[in-house]
Coordinates of C-alpha atoms in Angstrom, one line a residue:
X1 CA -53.6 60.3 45.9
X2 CA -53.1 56.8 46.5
X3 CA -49.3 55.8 46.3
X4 CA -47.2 52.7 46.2
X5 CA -44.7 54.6 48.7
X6 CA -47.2 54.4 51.0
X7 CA -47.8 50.6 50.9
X8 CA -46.0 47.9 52.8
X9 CA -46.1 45.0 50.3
X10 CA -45.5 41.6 51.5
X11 CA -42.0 40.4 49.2
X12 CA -42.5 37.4 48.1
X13 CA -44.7 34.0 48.5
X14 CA -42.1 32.6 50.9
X15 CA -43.1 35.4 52.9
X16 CA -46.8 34.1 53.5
X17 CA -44.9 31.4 56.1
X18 CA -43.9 34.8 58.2
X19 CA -47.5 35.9 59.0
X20 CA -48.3 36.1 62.4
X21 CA -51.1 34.2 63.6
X22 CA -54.5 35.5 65.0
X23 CA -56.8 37.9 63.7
X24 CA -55.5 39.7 60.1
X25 CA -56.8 41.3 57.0
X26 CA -55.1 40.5 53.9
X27 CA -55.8 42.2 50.7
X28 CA -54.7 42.2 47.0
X29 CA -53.1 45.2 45.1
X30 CA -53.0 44.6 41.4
X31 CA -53.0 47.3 38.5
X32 CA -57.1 47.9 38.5
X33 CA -57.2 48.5 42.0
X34 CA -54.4 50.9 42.0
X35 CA -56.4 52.8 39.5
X36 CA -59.8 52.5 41.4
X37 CA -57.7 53.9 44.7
X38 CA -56.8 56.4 42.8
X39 CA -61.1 58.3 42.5
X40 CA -62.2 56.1 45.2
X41 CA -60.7 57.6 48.7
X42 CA -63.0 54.8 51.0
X43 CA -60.7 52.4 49.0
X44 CA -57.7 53.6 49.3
X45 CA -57.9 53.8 53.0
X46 CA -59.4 50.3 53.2
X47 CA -56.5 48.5 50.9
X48 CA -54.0 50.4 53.5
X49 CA -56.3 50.3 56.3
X50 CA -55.7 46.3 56.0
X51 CA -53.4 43.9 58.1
X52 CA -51.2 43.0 55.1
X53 CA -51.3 43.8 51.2
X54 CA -50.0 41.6 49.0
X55 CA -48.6 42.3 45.3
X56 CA -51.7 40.6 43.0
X57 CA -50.4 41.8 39.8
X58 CA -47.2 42.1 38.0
X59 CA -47.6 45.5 37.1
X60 CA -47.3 46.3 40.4
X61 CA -44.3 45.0 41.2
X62 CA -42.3 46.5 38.4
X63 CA -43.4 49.5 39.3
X64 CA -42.2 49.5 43.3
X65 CA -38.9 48.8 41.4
X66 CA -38.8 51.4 38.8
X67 CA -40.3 53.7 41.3
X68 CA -38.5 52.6 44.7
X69 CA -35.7 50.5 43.5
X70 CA -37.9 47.8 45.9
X71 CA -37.6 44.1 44.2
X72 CA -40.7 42.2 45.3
X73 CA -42.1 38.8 43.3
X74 CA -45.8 38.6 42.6
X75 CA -48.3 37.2 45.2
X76 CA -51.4 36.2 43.4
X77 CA -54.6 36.2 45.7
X78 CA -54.8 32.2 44.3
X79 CA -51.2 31.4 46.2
X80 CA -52.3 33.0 49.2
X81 CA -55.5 30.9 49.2
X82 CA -53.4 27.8 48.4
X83 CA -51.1 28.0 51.5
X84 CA -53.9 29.2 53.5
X85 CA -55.5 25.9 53.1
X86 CA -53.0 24.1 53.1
X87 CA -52.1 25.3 56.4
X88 CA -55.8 24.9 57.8
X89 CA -56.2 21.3 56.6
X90 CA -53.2 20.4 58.4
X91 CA -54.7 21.1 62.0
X92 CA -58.4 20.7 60.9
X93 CA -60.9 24.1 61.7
X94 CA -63.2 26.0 59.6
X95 CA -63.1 28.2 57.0
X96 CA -66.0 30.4 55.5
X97 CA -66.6 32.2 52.0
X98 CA -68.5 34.9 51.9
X99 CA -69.7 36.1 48.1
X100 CA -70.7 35.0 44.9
X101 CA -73.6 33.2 43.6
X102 CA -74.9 29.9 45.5
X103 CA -74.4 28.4 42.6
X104 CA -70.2 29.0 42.9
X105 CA -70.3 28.2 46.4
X106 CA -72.1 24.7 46.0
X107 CA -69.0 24.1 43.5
X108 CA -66.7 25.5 45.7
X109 CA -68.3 22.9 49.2
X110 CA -68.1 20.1 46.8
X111 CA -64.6 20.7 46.3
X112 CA -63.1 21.3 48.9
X113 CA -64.7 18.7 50.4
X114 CA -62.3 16.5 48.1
X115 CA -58.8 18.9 48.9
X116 CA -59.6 19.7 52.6
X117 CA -60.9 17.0 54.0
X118 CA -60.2 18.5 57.7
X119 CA -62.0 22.1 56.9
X120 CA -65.5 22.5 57.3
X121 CA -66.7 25.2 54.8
X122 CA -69.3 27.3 55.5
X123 CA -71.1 29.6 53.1
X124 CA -73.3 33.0 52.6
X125 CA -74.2 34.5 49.5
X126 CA -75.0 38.4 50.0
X127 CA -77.9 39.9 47.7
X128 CA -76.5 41.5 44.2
X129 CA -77.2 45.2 44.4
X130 CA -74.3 47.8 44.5
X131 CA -75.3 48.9 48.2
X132 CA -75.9 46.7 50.7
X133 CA -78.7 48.0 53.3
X134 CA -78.5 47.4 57.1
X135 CA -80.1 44.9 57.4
X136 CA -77.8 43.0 54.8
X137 CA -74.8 43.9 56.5
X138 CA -76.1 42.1 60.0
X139 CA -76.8 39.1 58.1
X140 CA -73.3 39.0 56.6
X141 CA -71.6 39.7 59.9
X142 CA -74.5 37.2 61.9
X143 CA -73.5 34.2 59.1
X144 CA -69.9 34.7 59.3
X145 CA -70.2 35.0 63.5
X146 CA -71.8 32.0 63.4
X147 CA -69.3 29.9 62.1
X148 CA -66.8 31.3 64.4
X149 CA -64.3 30.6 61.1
X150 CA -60.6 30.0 61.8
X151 CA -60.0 31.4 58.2
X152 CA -62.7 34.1 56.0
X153 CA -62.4 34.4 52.3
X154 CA -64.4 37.3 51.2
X155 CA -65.4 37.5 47.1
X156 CA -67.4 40.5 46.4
X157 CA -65.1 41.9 44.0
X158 CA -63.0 45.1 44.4
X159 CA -63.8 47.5 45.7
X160 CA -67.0 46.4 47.3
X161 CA -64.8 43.5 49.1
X162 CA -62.5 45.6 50.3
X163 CA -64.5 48.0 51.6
X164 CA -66.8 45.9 53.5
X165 CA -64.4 44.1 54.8
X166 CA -62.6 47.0 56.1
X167 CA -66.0 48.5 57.6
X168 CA -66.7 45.2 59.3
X169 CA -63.7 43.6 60.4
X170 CA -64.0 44.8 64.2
X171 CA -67.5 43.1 64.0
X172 CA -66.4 39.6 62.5
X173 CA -65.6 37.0 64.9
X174 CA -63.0 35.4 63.0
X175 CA -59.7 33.5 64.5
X176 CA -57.5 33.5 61.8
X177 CA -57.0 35.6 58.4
X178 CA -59.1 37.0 56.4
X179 CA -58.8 37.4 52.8
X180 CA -60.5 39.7 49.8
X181 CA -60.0 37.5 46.8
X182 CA -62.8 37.6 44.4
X183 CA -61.9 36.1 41.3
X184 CA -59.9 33.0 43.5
X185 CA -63.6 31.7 44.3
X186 CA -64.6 31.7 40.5
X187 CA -61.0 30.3 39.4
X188 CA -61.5 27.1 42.7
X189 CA -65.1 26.2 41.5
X190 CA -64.1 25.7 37.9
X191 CA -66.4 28.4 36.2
X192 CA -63.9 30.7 35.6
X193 CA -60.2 28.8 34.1
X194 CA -57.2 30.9 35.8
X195 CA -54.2 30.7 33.1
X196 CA -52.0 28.1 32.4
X197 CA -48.5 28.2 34.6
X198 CA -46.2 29.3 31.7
X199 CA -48.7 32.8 31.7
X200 CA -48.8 33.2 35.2
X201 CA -44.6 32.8 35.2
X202 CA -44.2 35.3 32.7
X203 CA -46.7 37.8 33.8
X204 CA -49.1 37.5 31.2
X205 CA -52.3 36.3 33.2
X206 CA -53.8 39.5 32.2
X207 CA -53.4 38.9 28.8
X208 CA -55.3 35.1 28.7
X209 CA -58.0 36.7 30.9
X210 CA -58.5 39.3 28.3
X211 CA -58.4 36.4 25.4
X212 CA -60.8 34.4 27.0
X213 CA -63.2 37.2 28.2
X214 CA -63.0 40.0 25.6
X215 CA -65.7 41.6 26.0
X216 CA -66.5 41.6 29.9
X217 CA -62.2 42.4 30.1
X218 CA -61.6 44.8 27.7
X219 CA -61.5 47.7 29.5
X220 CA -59.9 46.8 32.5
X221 CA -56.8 45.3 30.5
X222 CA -56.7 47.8 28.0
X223 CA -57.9 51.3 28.9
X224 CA -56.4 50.2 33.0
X225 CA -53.0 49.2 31.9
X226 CA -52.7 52.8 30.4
X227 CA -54.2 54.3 32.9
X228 CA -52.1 52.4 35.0
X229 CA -48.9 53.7 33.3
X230 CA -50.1 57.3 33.8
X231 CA -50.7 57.1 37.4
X232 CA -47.4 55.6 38.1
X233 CA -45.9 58.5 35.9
X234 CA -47.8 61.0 38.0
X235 CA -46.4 59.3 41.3
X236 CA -43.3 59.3 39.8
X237 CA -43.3 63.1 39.6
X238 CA -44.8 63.4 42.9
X239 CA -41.5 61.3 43.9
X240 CA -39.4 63.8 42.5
X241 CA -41.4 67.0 43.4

């Protein structure tokens, strides 16, 4: 069973300035993949397999403080790619996305050609098919090694991110940190809008995703929040057992 008592969640976005440098994998705990850790043990080991885990979801952090008594603030996988780029641009180096369609990442080069004018960005789009083969996997490591990237954003969505990214971190020749953000790339090139500030501030970017997207959300929102509040209830009695 995956369990929020076994996590080491970074506290707060102020916290982002206390990463060390060099080589780390971040990665992104919200209430879907809490649920998908739950059936999926190759996730679960690669979300606390990672360098750092950051709270992507305000679900989660009220539950490490009914649970723990822990009080954390939300980290949303869009604030960590905003100070990572920040902090990149300042000193100039390289940064590489790995995911999504070539059409996102043309949007994405274009753009952050405009913000970062001191970070080269380099791309790869990985085939779409729910197993990648071998000779896929080489490429994806090859492109990235290539670049030699000072910072790697990696958009596959969960769990296939995180689990490739866990598998092939040793592999990647990467200088900096690496991140698993999928929805960041679509929400930066403008085909997907992330919710307004006054949603995000009262924890209700779930709930605008679900408005805007009914029909591809509706599940995840709706049957995973329940789901959600069952598996913290069954930790919960874990706790106590």
């Amino acid at each position: 069973m995956f369990r929020l008592k076994d996590t080491t969640l970074l506290p707060s976005k102020a916290a982002l300035a206390s990463l060390p440098g060099g080589k780390l994998l971040i990665n992104t705990l919200n209430a879907h993949s809490y649920n998908t850790a739950q059936r999926d043990p190759l996730f679960a080991r690669a979300l606390l397999g990672g360098d750092v885990l950051i709270p992507d979801g305000a679900g989660v952090v009220m539950a490490m403080r009914w649970l723990y008594g822990k009080r954390i603030g939300r980290v949303a996988g869009a604030d960590l790619f905003d100070y990572e780029m920040a902090r990149l641009n300042e000193r100039g180096g390289t940064c590489f996305f790995l995911g999504s369609s070539e059409a996102v990442l043309a949007r994405i080069r274009e753009r952050a050609a405009r913000d970062y004018p001191r970070i080269r960005v380099a791309t790869y789009s990985p085939p779409y098919k729910p197993d990648f083969s071998p000779e896929d996997n080489e490429a994806m490591v090859n492109a990235v090694n290539a670049a030699r990237p000072d910072l790697l954003w990696v958009g596959m969505t969960a769990p296939k991110q995180e689990k490739w990214a866990y598998a092939h971190f040793p592999q990647l020749d990467v200088r900096g940190h690496a991140g698993t953000i999928g929805a960041v790339f679509d929400f930066y090139a403008g085909t997907v809008k992330r919710a307004p500030r006054w949603w995000q501030e009262h924890s209700l970017e779930w709930l605008y995703r679900l408005l805007k997207e009914p029909r591809r959300m509706w599940r995840r929102y709706l049957v995973g929040n329940v789901l959600f509040l069952w598996n913290v209830l069954r930790e919960r009695r874990a706790r106590r057992s």
